[in-house]
Amino acid sequence: MRDLPLTEPARFPEARPSLGAPDLLRAGAVGLVVMLAALPVLSVGPGGLAVAVLAYGAGFARMAQVMRRTYPHDRVGACNLVTLSRAALVAALLGAVAGGQSAGWAVAIVAGIGLALDGIDGWLARRAGLVSDFGARFDLEVDAALALVLALHVLSGTAVGAEVLVLGSLRYVFVAAGWVAPWLRGDLPFSQRRRVICVVQIAALILLVTPLAGDDLAIWTARLASAALVWSFAVDVAHLWRVRA
């Protein structure tokens, strides 16, 4: 996940809208194709398809709204298309778990593709001169959503208990806490530790949806990854407490 404030849905400077509806609709069509391509791999039925389409549609509508208001460039760029494609894979995974197709190799493959694409969007943005706070925040939100959906797969399809929800929901708990304690909304400095823990978090969840780990190993993997994530958030909370106004 990117090193941005993790508590507010959007803290972007206002930018003059520069993207037209056709540009955004073309981008949305790319993501839709990616999602529809992933659904057969996940064996998603009609019910799951409806959930996936609704999730993708809602996510894309929100992305387009924020992008038109805050994105400072005049083209979507391959960087944001990659991130949108990752969001489409998350929507497909949500459709799968909603339709009863939880865990398994297909889930691991689709999620693995989503993880592999993470980081490519940032490289593409730098290469094309399209770096933006919007793009970094978009990537962060997709990371968080992927973790949550994978945690639901683990919970519904493996022997791991509800403790796995720590891996999927802790960031959202932190966000909610920021509305109660405003000092938690402060800026966080760059941290390689935070990036490594994010990769560990997603990789652990992908491992947990496969049959590779037996029940005992899966449970301990979830607990250890959760402990690492809690520690990482605790470090950030301690920093924000020290620098609070």
mmCIF file of N, CA, C and O in Angstrom, residues 64-108:
data_model
loop_
_atom_site.group_PDB
_atom_site.id
_atom_site.type_symbol
_atom_site.label_atom_id
_atom_site.label_comp_id
_atom_site.label_asym_id
_atom_site.label_seq_id
_atom_site.Cartn_x
_atom_site.Cartn_y
_atom_site.Cartn_z
ATOM 1 N N ALA A 64 -14.606 7.331 -11.036
ATOM 2 C CA ALA A 64 -14.780 8.341 -12.081
ATOM 3 C C ALA A 64 -15.118 9.693 -11.475
ATOM 4 O O ALA A 64 -14.623 10.733 -11.925
ATOM 5 N N GLN A 65 -15.960 9.686 -10.441
ATOM 6 C CA GLN A 65 -16.338 10.938 -9.784
ATOM 7 C C GLN A 65 -15.125 11.641 -9.184
ATOM 8 O O GLN A 65 -14.916 12.842 -9.393
ATOM 9 N N VAL A 66 -14.320 10.892 -8.439
ATOM 10 C CA VAL A 66 -13.143 11.480 -7.802
ATOM 11 C C VAL A 66 -12.099 11.863 -8.848
ATOM 12 O O VAL A 66 -11.461 12.913 -8.752
ATOM 13 N N MET A 67 -11.951 11.033 -9.869
ATOM 14 C CA MET A 67 -10.937 11.290 -10.885
ATOM 15 C C MET A 67 -11.238 12.574 -11.647
ATOM 16 O O MET A 67 -10.352 13.395 -11.901
ATOM 17 N N ARG A 68 -12.487 12.800 -11.994
ATOM 18 C CA ARG A 68 -12.837 14.007 -12.744
ATOM 19 C C ARG A 68 -12.640 15.262 -11.899
ATOM 20 O O ARG A 68 -12.371 16.341 -12.425
ATOM 21 N N ARG A 69 -12.756 15.107 -10.577
ATOM 22 C CA ARG A 69 -12.640 16.272 -9.711
ATOM 23 C C ARG A 69 -11.200 16.577 -9.324
ATOM 24 O O ARG A 69 -10.848 17.738 -9.102
ATOM 25 N N THR A 70 -10.350 15.549 -9.239
ATOM 26 C CA THR A 70 -9.035 15.758 -8.627
ATOM 27 C C THR A 70 -7.840 15.350 -9.492
ATOM 28 O O THR A 70 -6.724 15.752 -9.187
ATOM 29 N N TYR A 71 -8.060 14.556 -10.520
ATOM 30 C CA TYR A 71 -6.930 14.050 -11.314
ATOM 31 C C TYR A 71 -6.333 15.186 -12.137
ATOM 32 O O TYR A 71 -7.046 15.850 -12.898
ATOM 33 N N PRO A 72 -5.029 15.442 -12.043
ATOM 34 C CA PRO A 72 -4.446 16.640 -12.665
ATOM 35 C C PRO A 72 -3.983 16.455 -14.099
ATOM 36 O O PRO A 72 -3.398 17.379 -14.670
ATOM 37 N N HIS A 73 -4.202 15.283 -14.693
ATOM 38 C CA HIS A 73 -3.701 15.032 -16.042
ATOM 39 C C HIS A 73 -4.858 14.921 -17.039
ATOM 40 O O HIS A 73 -6.014 14.756 -16.650
ATOM 41 N N ASP A 74 -4.525 14.987 -18.330
ATOM 42 C CA ASP A 74 -5.569 15.023 -19.352
ATOM 43 C C ASP A 74 -5.824 13.671 -19.997
ATOM 44 O O ASP A 74 -6.560 13.582 -20.973
ATOM 45 N N ARG A 75 -5.229 12.604 -19.489
ATOM 46 C CA ARG A 75 -5.507 11.266 -19.997
ATOM 47 C C ARG A 75 -5.462 10.273 -18.847
ATOM 48 O O ARG A 75 -4.763 10.486 -17.861
ATOM 49 N N VAL A 76 -6.201 9.186 -19.002
ATOM 50 C CA VAL A 76 -6.281 8.178 -17.941
ATOM 51 C C VAL A 76 -4.943 7.502 -17.757
ATOM 52 O O VAL A 76 -4.445 7.355 -16.631
ATOM 53 N N GLY A 77 -4.339 7.064 -18.846
ATOM 54 C CA GLY A 77 -3.023 6.440 -18.792
ATOM 55 C C GLY A 77 -3.088 4.961 -18.449
ATOM 56 O O GLY A 77 -4.020 4.479 -17.795
ATOM 57 N N ALA A 78 -2.066 4.237 -18.893
ATOM 58 C CA ALA A 78 -1.993 2.797 -18.616
ATOM 59 C C ALA A 78 -1.902 2.511 -17.128
ATOM 60 O O ALA A 78 -2.374 1.472 -16.654
ATOM 61 N N CYS A 79 -1.312 3.439 -16.367
ATOM 62 C CA CYS A 79 -1.156 3.227 -14.925
ATOM 63 C C CYS A 79 -2.505 3.048 -14.250
ATOM 64 O O CYS A 79 -2.710 2.089 -13.478
ATOM 65 N N ASN A 80 -3.443 3.933 -14.541
ATOM 66 C CA ASN A 80 -4.762 3.832 -13.920
ATOM 67 C C ASN A 80 -5.579 2.692 -14.508
ATOM 68 O O ASN A 80 -6.440 2.127 -13.825
ATOM 69 N N LEU A 81 -5.318 2.334 -15.760
ATOM 70 C CA LEU A 81 -5.988 1.170 -16.329
ATOM 71 C C LEU A 81 -5.568 -0.109 -15.614
ATOM 72 O O LEU A 81 -6.385 -1.010 -15.392
ATOM 73 N N VAL A 82 -4.286 -0.198 -15.247
ATOM 74 C CA VAL A 82 -3.815 -1.361 -14.497
ATOM 75 C C VAL A 82 -4.505 -1.425 -13.138
ATOM 76 O O VAL A 82 -4.981 -2.478 -12.705
ATOM 77 N N THR A 83 -4.561 -0.295 -12.441
ATOM 78 C CA THR A 83 -5.213 -0.274 -11.134
ATOM 79 C C THR A 83 -6.695 -0.602 -11.259
ATOM 80 O O THR A 83 -7.254 -1.333 -10.435
ATOM 81 N N LEU A 84 -7.341 -0.071 -12.294
ATOM 82 C CA LEU A 84 -8.746 -0.375 -12.517
ATOM 83 C C LEU A 84 -8.949 -1.854 -12.834
ATOM 84 O O LEU A 84 -9.934 -2.466 -12.399
ATOM 85 N N SER A 85 -8.014 -2.439 -13.556
ATOM 86 C CA SER A 85 -8.088 -3.878 -13.839
ATOM 87 C C SER A 85 -7.960 -4.686 -12.557
ATOM 88 O O SER A 85 -8.636 -5.708 -12.371
ATOM 89 N N ARG A 86 -7.097 -4.232 -11.647
ATOM 90 C CA ARG A 86 -6.981 -4.904 -10.350
ATOM 91 C C ARG A 86 -8.294 -4.798 -9.581
ATOM 92 O O ARG A 86 -8.734 -5.752 -8.932
ATOM 93 N N ALA A 87 -8.930 -3.619 -9.644
ATOM 94 C CA ALA A 87 -10.227 -3.450 -8.992
ATOM 95 C C ALA A 87 -11.267 -4.389 -9.603
ATOM 96 O O ALA A 87 -12.120 -4.935 -8.894
ATOM 97 N N ALA A 88 -11.199 -4.581 -10.911
ATOM 98 C CA ALA A 88 -12.130 -5.491 -11.582
ATOM 99 C C ALA A 88 -11.934 -6.928 -11.105
ATOM 100 O O ALA A 88 -12.903 -7.676 -10.933
ATOM 101 N N LEU A 89 -10.681 -7.326 -10.884
ATOM 102 C CA LEU A 89 -10.412 -8.671 -10.358
ATOM 103 C C LEU A 89 -10.968 -8.824 -8.945
ATOM 104 O O LEU A 89 -11.482 -9.882 -8.580
ATOM 105 N N VAL A 90 -10.871 -7.763 -8.152
ATOM 106 C CA VAL A 90 -11.441 -7.798 -6.800
ATOM 107 C C VAL A 90 -12.957 -7.977 -6.873
ATOM 108 O O VAL A 90 -13.545 -8.748 -6.101
ATOM 109 N N ALA A 91 -13.602 -7.273 -7.799
ATOM 110 C CA ALA A 91 -15.048 -7.414 -7.962
ATOM 111 C C ALA A 91 -15.410 -8.846 -8.355
ATOM 112 O O ALA A 91 -16.403 -9.408 -7.867
ATOM 113 N N ALA A 92 -14.615 -9.453 -9.236
ATOM 114 C CA ALA A 92 -14.867 -10.840 -9.621
ATOM 115 C C ALA A 92 -14.706 -11.779 -8.425
ATOM 116 O O ALA A 92 -15.501 -12.708 -8.239
ATOM 117 N N LEU A 93 -13.685 -11.546 -7.620
ATOM 118 C CA LEU A 93 -13.478 -12.362 -6.425
ATOM 119 C C LEU A 93 -14.625 -12.192 -5.429
ATOM 120 O O LEU A 93 -15.029 -13.155 -4.760
ATOM 121 N N LEU A 94 -15.145 -10.981 -5.316
ATOM 122 C CA LEU A 94 -16.294 -10.763 -4.439
ATOM 123 C C LEU A 94 -17.512 -11.512 -4.960
ATOM 124 O O LEU A 94 -18.262 -12.119 -4.182
ATOM 125 N N GLY A 95 -17.705 -11.483 -6.269
ATOM 126 C CA GLY A 95 -18.807 -12.232 -6.859
ATOM 127 C C GLY A 95 -18.685 -13.722 -6.600
ATOM 128 O O GLY A 95 -19.685 -14.410 -6.349
ATOM 129 N N ALA A 96 -17.455 -14.223 -6.617
ATOM 130 C CA ALA A 96 -17.238 -15.645 -6.374
ATOM 131 C C ALA A 96 -17.618 -16.028 -4.949
ATOM 132 O O ALA A 96 -18.332 -17.007 -4.724
ATOM 133 N N VAL A 97 -17.150 -15.265 -3.979
ATOM 134 C CA VAL A 97 -17.455 -15.612 -2.586
ATOM 135 C C VAL A 97 -18.941 -15.411 -2.291
ATOM 136 O O VAL A 97 -19.542 -16.181 -1.529
ATOM 137 N N ALA A 98 -19.561 -14.412 -2.910
ATOM 138 C CA ALA A 98 -20.992 -14.195 -2.718
ATOM 139 C C ALA A 98 -21.805 -15.325 -3.338
ATOM 140 O O ALA A 98 -22.882 -15.670 -2.842
ATOM 141 N N GLY A 99 -21.281 -15.914 -4.413
ATOM 142 C CA GLY A 99 -21.975 -17.011 -5.078
ATOM 143 C C GLY A 99 -21.651 -18.388 -4.529
ATOM 144 O O GLY A 99 -22.125 -19.394 -5.060
ATOM 145 N N GLY A 100 -20.821 -18.433 -3.479
ATOM 146 C CA GLY A 100 -20.516 -19.714 -2.846
ATOM 147 C C GLY A 100 -19.270 -20.396 -3.351
ATOM 148 O O GLY A 100 -18.923 -21.484 -2.882
ATOM 149 N N GLN A 101 -18.540 -19.787 -4.291
ATOM 150 C CA GLN A 101 -17.294 -20.373 -4.778
ATOM 151 C C GLN A 101 -16.139 -19.763 -3.985
ATOM 152 O O GLN A 101 -15.525 -18.789 -4.404
ATOM 153 N N SER A 102 -15.855 -20.335 -2.827
ATOM 154 C CA SER A 102 -14.857 -19.736 -1.948
ATOM 155 C C SER A 102 -13.569 -20.538 -1.938
ATOM 156 O O SER A 102 -13.580 -21.766 -2.020
ATOM 157 N N ALA A 103 -12.459 -19.826 -1.817
ATOM 158 C CA ALA A 103 -11.112 -20.396 -1.738
ATOM 159 C C ALA A 103 -10.818 -21.258 -2.972
ATOM 160 O O ALA A 103 -11.529 -21.233 -3.967
ATOM 161 N N GLY A 104 -9.702 -21.994 -2.947
ATOM 162 C CA GLY A 104 -9.320 -22.842 -4.068
ATOM 163 C C GLY A 104 -8.281 -22.199 -4.970
ATOM 164 O O GLY A 104 -7.951 -21.026 -4.840
ATOM 165 N N TRP A 105 -7.801 -23.011 -5.906
ATOM 166 C CA TRP A 105 -6.721 -22.559 -6.780
ATOM 167 C C TRP A 105 -7.148 -21.421 -7.705
ATOM 168 O O TRP A 105 -6.361 -20.531 -8.012
ATOM 169 N N ALA A 106 -8.387 -21.461 -8.176
ATOM 170 C CA ALA A 106 -8.837 -20.399 -9.083
ATOM 171 C C ALA A 106 -8.793 -19.046 -8.388
ATOM 172 O O ALA A 106 -8.347 -18.037 -8.962
ATOM 173 N N VAL A 107 -9.242 -19.005 -7.141
ATOM 174 C CA VAL A 107 -9.189 -17.768 -6.359
ATOM 175 C C VAL A 107 -7.744 -17.318 -6.194
ATOM 176 O O VAL A 107 -7.419 -16.134 -6.346
ATOM 177 N N ALA A 108 -6.850 -18.267 -5.875
ATOM 178 C CA ALA A 108 -5.448 -17.934 -5.685
ATOM 179 C C ALA A 108 -4.826 -17.386 -6.967
ATOM 180 O O ALA A 108 -4.029 -16.433 -6.926
#
